[in-house]
CSV table of C-alpha atoms and ligand atoms in Angstrom, one decimal:
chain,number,residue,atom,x,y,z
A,1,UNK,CA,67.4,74.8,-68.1
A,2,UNK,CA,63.5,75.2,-69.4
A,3,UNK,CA,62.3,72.1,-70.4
A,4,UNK,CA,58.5,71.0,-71.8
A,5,UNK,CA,56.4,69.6,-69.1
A,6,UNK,CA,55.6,66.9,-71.5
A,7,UNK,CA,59.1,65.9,-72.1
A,8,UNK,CA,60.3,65.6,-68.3
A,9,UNK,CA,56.6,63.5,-67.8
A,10,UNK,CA,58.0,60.9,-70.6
A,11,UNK,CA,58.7,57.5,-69.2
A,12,UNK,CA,61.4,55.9,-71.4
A,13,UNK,CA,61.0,52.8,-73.7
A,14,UNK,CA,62.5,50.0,-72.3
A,15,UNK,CA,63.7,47.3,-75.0
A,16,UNK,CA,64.3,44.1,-75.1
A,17,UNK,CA,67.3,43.0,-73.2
A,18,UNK,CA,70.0,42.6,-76.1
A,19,UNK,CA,71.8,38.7,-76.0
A,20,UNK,CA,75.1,40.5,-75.5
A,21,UNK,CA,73.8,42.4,-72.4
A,22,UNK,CA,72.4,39.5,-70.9
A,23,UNK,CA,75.8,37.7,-71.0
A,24,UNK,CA,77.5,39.9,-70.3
A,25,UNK,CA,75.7,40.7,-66.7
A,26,UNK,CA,74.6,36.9,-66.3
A,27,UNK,CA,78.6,35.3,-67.3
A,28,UNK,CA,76.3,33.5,-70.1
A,29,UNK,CA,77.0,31.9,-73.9
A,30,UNK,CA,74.8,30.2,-76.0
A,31,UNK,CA,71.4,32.6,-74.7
A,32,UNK,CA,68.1,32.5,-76.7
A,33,UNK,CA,66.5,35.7,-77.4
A,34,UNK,CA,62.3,35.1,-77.8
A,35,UNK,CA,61.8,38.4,-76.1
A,36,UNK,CA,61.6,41.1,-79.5
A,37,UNK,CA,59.7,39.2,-82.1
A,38,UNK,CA,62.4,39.3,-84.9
A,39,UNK,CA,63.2,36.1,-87.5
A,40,UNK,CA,64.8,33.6,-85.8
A,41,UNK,CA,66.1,32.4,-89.4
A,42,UNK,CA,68.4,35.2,-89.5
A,43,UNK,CA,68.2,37.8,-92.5
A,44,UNK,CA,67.7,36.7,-96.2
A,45,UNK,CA,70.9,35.2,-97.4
A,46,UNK,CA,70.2,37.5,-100.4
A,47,UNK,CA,70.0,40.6,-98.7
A,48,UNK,CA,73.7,39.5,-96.9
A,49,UNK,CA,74.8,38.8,-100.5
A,50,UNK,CA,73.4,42.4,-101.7
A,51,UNK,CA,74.8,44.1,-98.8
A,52,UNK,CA,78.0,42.5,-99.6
A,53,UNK,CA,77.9,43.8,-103.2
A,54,UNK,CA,76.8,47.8,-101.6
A,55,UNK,CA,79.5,48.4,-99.4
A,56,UNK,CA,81.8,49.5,-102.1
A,57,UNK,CA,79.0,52.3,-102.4
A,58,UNK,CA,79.2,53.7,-98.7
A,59,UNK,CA,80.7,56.7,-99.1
A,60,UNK,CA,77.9,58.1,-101.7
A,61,UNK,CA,74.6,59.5,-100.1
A,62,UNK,CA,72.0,57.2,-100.8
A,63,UNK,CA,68.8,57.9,-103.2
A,64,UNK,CA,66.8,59.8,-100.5
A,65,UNK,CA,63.8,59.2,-103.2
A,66,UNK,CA,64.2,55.1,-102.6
A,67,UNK,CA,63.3,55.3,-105.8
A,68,UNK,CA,64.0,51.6,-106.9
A,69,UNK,CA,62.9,50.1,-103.9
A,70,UNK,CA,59.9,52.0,-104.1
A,71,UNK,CA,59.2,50.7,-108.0
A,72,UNK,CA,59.3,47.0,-106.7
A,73,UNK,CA,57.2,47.9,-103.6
A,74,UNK,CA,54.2,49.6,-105.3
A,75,UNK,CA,54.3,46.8,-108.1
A,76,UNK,CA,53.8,44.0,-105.2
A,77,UNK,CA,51.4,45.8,-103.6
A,78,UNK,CA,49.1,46.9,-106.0
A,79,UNK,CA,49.4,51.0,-105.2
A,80,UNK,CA,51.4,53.7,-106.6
A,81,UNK,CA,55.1,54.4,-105.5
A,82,UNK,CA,53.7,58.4,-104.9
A,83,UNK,CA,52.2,56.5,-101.9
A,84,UNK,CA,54.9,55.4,-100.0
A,85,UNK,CA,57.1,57.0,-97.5
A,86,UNK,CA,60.3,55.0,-96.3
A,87,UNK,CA,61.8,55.2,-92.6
A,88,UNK,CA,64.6,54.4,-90.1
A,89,UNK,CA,62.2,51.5,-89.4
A,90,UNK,CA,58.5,52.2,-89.4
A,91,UNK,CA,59.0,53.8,-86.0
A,92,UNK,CA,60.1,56.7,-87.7
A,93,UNK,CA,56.9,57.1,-89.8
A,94,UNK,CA,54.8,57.1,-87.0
A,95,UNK,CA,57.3,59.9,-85.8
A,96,UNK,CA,56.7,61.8,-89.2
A,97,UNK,CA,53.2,61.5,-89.4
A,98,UNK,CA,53.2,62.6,-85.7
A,99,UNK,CA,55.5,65.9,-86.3
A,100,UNK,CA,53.8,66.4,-89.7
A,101,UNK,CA,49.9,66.2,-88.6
A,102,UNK,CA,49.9,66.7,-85.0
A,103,UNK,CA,49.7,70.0,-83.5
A,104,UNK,CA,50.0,70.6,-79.9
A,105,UNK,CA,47.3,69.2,-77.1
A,106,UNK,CA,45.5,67.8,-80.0
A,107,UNK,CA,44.3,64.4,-79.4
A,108,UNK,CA,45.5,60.9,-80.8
A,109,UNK,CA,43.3,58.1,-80.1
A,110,UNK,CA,45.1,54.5,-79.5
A,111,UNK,CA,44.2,50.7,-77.6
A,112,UNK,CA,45.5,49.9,-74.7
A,113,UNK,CA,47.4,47.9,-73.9
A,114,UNK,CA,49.5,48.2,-77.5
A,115,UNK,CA,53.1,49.2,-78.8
A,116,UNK,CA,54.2,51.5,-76.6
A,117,UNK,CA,56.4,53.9,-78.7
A,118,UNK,CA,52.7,55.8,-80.1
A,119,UNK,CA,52.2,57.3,-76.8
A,120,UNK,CA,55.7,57.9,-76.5
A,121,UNK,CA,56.4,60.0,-79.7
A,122,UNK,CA,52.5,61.7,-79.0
A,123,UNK,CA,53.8,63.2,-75.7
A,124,UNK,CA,57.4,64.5,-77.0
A,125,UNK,CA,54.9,66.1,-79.1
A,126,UNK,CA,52.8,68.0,-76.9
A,127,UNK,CA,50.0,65.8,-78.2
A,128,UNK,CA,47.3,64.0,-75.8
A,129,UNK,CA,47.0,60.0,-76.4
A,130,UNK,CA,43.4,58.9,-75.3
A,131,UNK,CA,43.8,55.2,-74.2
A,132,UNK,CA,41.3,53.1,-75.0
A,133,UNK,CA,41.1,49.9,-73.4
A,134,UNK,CA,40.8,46.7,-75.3
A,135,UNK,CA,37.7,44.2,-75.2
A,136,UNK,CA,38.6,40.5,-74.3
A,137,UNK,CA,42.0,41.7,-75.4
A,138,UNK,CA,40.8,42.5,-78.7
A,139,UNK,CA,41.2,46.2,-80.3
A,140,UNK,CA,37.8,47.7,-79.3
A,141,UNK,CA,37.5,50.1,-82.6
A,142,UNK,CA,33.6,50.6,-81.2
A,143,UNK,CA,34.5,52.5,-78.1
A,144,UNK,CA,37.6,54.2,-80.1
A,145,UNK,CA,35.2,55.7,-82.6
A,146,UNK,CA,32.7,56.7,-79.4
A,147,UNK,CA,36.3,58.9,-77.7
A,148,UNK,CA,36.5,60.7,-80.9
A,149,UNK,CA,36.3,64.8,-79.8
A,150,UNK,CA,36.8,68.2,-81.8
A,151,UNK,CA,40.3,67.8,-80.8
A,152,UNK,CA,41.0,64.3,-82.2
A,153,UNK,CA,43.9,64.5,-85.3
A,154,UNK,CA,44.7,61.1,-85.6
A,155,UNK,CA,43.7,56.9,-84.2
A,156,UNK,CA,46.3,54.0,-84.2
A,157,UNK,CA,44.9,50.8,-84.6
A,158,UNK,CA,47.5,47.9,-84.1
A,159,UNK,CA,46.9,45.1,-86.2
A,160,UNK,CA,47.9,42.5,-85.0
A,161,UNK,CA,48.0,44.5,-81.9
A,162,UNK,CA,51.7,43.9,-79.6
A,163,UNK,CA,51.5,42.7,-77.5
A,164,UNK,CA,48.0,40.4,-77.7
A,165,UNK,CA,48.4,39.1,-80.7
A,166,UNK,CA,44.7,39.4,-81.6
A,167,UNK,CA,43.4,41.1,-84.4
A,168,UNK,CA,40.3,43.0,-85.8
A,169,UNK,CA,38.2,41.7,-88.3
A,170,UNK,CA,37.1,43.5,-92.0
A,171,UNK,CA,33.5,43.6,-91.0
A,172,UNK,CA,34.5,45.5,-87.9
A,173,UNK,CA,37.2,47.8,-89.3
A,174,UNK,CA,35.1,48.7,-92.0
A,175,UNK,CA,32.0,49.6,-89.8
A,176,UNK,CA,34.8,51.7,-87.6
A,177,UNK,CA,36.0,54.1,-90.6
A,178,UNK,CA,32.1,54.5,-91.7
A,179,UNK,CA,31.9,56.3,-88.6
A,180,UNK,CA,35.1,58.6,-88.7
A,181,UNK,CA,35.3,62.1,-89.9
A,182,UNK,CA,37.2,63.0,-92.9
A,183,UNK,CA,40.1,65.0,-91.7
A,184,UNK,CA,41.2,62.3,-89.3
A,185,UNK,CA,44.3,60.2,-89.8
A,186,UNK,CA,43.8,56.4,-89.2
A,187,UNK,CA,46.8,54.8,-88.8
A,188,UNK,CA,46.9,50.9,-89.1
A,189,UNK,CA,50.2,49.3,-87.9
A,190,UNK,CA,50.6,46.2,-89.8
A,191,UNK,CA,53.9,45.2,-88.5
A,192,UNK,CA,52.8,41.9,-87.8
A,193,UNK,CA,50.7,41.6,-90.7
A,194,UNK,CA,52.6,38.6,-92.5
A,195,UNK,CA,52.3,36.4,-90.6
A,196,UNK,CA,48.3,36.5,-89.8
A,197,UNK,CA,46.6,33.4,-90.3
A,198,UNK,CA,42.8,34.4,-89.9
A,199,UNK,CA,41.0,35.2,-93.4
A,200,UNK,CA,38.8,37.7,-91.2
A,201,UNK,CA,41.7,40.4,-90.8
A,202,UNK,CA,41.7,43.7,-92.7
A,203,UNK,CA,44.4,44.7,-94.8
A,204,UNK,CA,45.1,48.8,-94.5
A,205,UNK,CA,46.3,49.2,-97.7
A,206,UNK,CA,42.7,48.4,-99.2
A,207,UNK,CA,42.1,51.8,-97.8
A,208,UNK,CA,44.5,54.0,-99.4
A,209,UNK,CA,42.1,55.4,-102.0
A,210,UNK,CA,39.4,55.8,-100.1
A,211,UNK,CA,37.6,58.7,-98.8
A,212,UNK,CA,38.9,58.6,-95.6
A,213,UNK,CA,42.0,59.2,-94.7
A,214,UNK,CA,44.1,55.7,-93.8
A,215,UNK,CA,47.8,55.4,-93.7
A,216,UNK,CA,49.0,51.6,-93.5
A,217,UNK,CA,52.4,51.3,-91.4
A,218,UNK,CA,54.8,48.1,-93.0
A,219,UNK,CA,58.2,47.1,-91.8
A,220,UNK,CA,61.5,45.0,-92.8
A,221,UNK,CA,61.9,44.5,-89.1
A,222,UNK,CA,59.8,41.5,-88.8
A,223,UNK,CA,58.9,38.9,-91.3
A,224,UNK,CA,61.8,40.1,-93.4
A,225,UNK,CA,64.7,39.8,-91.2
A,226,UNK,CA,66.2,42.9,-91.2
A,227,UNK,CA,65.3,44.8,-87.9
A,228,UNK,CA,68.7,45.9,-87.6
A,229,UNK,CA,68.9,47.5,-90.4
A,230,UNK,CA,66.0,50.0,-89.7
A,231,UNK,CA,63.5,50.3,-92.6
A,232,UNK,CA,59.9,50.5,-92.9
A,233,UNK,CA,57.6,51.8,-94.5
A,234,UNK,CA,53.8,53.7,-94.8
A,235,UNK,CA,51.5,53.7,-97.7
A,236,UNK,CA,49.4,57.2,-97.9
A,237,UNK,CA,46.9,59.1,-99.9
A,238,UNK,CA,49.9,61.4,-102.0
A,239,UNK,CA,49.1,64.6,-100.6
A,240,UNK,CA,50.4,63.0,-97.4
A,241,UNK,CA,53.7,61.9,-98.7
A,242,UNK,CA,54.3,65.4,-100.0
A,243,UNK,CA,54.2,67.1,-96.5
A,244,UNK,CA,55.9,64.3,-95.0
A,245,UNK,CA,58.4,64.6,-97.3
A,246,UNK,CA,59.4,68.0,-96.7
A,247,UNK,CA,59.6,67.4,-92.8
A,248,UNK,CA,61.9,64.3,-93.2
A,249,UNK,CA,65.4,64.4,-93.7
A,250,UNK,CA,66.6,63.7,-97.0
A,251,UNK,CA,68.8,60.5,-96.0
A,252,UNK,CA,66.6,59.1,-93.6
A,253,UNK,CA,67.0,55.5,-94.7
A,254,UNK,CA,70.9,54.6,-95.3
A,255,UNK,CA,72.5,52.5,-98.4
A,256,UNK,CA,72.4,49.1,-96.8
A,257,UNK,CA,69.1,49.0,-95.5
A,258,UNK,CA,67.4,50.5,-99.5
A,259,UNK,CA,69.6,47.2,-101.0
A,260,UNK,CA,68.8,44.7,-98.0
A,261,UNK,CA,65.2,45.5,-98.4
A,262,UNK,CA,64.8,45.3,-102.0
A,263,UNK,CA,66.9,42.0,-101.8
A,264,UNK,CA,64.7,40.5,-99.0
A,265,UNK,CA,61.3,41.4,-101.3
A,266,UNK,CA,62.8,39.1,-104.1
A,267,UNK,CA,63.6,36.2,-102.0
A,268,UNK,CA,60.7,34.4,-101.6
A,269,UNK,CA,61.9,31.2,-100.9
A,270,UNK,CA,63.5,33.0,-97.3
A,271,UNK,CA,60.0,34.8,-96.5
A,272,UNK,CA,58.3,31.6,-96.9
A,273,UNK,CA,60.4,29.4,-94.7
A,274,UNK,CA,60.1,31.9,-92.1
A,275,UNK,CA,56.4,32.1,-92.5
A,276,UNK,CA,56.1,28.2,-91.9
A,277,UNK,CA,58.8,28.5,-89.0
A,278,UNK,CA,56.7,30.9,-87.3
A,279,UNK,CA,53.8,28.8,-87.8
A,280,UNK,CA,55.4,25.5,-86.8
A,281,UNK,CA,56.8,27.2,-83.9
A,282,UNK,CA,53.5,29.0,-82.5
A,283,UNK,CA,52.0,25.8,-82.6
A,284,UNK,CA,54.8,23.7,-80.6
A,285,UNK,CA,54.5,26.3,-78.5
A,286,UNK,CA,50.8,26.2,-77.8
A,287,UNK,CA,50.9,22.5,-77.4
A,288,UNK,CA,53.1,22.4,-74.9
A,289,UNK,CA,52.2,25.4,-72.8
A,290,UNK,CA,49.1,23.1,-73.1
A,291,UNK,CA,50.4,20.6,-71.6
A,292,UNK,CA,52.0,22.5,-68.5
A,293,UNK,CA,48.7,23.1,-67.6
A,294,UNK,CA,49.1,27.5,-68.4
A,295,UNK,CA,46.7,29.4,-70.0
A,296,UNK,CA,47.7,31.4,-73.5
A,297,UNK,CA,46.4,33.5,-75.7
A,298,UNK,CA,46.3,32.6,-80.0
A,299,UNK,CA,47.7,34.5,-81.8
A,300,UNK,CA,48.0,36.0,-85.5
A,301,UNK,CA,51.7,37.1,-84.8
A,302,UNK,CA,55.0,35.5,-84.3
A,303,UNK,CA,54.6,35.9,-80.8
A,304,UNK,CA,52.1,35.7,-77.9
A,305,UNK,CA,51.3,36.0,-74.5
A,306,UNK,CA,51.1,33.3,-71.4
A,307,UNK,CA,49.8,33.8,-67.8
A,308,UNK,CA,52.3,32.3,-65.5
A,309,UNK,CA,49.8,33.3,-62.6
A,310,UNK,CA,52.7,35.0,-60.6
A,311,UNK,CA,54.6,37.9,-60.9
A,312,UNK,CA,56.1,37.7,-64.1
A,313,UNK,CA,59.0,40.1,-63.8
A,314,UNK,CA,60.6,37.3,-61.3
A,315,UNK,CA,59.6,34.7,-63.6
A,316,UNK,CA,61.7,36.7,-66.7
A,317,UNK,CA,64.6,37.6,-64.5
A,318,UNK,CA,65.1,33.6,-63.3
A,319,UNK,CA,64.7,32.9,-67.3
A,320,UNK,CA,67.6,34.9,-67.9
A,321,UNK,CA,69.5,33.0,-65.6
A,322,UNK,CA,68.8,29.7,-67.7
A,323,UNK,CA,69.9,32.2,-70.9
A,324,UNK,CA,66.3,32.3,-72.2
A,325,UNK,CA,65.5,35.8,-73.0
A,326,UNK,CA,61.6,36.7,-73.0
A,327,UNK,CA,59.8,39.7,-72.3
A,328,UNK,CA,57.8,40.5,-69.1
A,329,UNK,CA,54.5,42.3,-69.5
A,330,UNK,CA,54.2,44.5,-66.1
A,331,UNK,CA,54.8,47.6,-68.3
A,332,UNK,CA,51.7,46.7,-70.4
A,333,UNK,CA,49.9,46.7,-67.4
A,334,UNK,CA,49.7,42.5,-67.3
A,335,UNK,CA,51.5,41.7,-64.3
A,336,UNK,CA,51.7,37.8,-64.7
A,337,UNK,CA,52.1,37.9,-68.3
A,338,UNK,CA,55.1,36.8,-70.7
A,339,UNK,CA,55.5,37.6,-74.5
A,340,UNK,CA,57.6,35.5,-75.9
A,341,UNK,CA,57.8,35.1,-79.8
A,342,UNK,CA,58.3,31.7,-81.6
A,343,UNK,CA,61.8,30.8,-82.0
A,344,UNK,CA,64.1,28.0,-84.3
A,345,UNK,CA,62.8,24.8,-82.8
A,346,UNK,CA,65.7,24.0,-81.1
A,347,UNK,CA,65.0,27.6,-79.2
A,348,UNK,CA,61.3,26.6,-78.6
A,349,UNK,CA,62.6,23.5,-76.9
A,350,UNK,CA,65.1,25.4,-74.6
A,351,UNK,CA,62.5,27.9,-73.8
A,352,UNK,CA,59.7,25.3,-72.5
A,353,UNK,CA,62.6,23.6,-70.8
A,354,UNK,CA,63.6,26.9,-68.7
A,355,UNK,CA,59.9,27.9,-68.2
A,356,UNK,CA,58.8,24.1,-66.7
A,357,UNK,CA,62.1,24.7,-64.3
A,358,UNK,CA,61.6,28.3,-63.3
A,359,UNK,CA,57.9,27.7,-62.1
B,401,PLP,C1,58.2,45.7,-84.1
B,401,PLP,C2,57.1,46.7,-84.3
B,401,PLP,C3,57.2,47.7,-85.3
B,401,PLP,C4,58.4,47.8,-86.2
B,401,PLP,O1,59.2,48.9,-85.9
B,401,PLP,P1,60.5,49.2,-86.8
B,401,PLP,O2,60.8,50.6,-86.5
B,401,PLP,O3,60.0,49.0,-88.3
B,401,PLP,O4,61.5,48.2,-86.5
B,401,PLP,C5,56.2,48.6,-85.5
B,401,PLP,N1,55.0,48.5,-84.7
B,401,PLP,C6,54.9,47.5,-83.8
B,401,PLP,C7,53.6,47.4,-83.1
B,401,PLP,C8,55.9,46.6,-83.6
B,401,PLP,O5,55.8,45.7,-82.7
């Protein structure tokens, strides 16, 4: 069997250990899972209740347009609903724009450390990613602009960037796009975007209209509980959407998730309790990681990252055994590093517990 050089180089993505998994190899109940960065609330009870109400529908195709989800969208966010592409999760956006834009051995600038699934889709594209490092774990957009070649298509900037936490400021972004050309595709993943608490950060979608060409990634999977329901979404000049849309499948974002989504928009009293539980949690967090005597770094996300000066793989494996689920960074490159994302306080308290015993 012939198969691309590219594909057989491709490393795969490793998730985050599910809680069923875990008890199911450790003989555990009761396990706390900080290691993925979704809403420790739960969903939005009124997405469950919409849900509820759509599964009478499931045997019809859904509206492949999105089209009422997209009304509400583009009325919150101040753009147009031509500008908006839905996906099975955000993920598959940066897929689309990737098979839509991308043509083979052309380059795709990115930071590095970040989310792991841009180089990922790149190379089962035939596509080079040029890793740029960060600078005091901050997205360095300076030396991004300064790897920009005759070959370069497209430049992910993570903001917040997972697995830091750390953002870029306006002043900074802004200076960045002055110096990029105008067939270039800057992609700004605002996954994390909700929960940022720094007035400095830029917001993509400011961008859509301008003359160069930015695309703002947006997901249900975080802030609005619904991760595992896939949806996300990217906002785009409209002659973007257009050839995106005739590369994507028709049904690429199923009857629950349009519903869920549109429910979870309109419950406002559920997005800001998970806001101030992220908030409240980060913070416990902090204070007590203080207190251990660790080093951390802030962050602008619902999770973040501590040096437990050893190797942090054994460090995650001997949390599992205390049925505390957090995420070991060797694969970002941080060897003694742990991400672990702010959980119900109760989970915050178990976590600190299983970390003071384990070291
Ligand atoms: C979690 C996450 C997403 C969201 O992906 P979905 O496919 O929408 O679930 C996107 N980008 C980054 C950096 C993330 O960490």
């Amino acid at each position: 069997m012939e198969v691309p050089d590219y594909i057989l180089r491709l490393k795969p993505y490793v998730p985050g250990k599910t809680i069923e998994e875990l008890e199911r190899t450790y003989g555990l109940s009761n396990s706390v899972k900080l290691a993925s960065n979704e809403n420790p609330l739960g969903p939005s009870p009124k997405a469950i209740e919409a849900i509820r109400r759509a599964l009478k529908d499931i045997h019809r195709y859904p509206d492949g347009s999105c089209h009422r989800l997209k009304k509400r969208l583009a009325e919150m966010l101040g753009i147009q609903s031509k500008q908006i592409v839905f996906g099975n999760g955000s993920n598959e956006i940066i897929e689309l724009l990737v098979r839509t834009f991308l043509r083979k051995d052309d380059e795709v600038i990115m930071p590095a450390p970040s989310f792991l699934m841009y180089e990922i889709i790149i190379q089962a594209a035939g596509g080079r990613p040029v890793k740029v490092p960060l600078k005091n774990m901050v997205v360095d957009l300076k030396s991004m602009a300064e790897h920009i070649s005759v070959k370069t298509r497209m430049i992910f900037v993570n903001n917040p960037n997972n697995p830091t936490g750390t953002i870029v400021s306006s002043e900074a972004f802004e200076e960045f796009l002055d110096k990029i050309p105008r067939q270039i595709i800057v992609v700004v993943d605002e996954a994390y975007i909700e929960f940022v608490r720094d007035r400095t950060c830029p917001v993509g979608l400011r961008y859509v209209n301008s003359d160069k060409i930015v695309v703002t990634l947006r997901t249900f999977s975080k802030a609005y509980g619904l991760a595992g329901l896939r949806i996300g979404y990217g906002v785009m000049r409209e002659e973007l959407v257009d050839l995106i849309d005739r590369v994507r499948q028709p049904f690429n974002t199923n009857v629950l998730a349009q519903v869920g989504a549109l429910a979870a928009l309109d419950d406002d009293e559920f997005f800001k309790r998970t806001i101030r539980t992220v908030h409240g949690g980060l913070d416990f967090l902090y204070a007590e990681i203080d207190k251990m005597g660790l080093s951390y770094f802030p962050s602008q996300a619902n999770f973040f990252l501590i040096d437990v000066k050893q190797d942090a793989s054994v460090v995650f494996e001997n949390m599992l055994r205390k049925g505390v689920i957090v995420r070991p960074m060797s694969a970002y490159g941080y060897s003694t590093y742990i991400r672990v994302n702010a959980g119900l306080p109760e989970e915050n308290r178990r976590f600190i517990e299983a970390l003071k015993e384990v070291l």
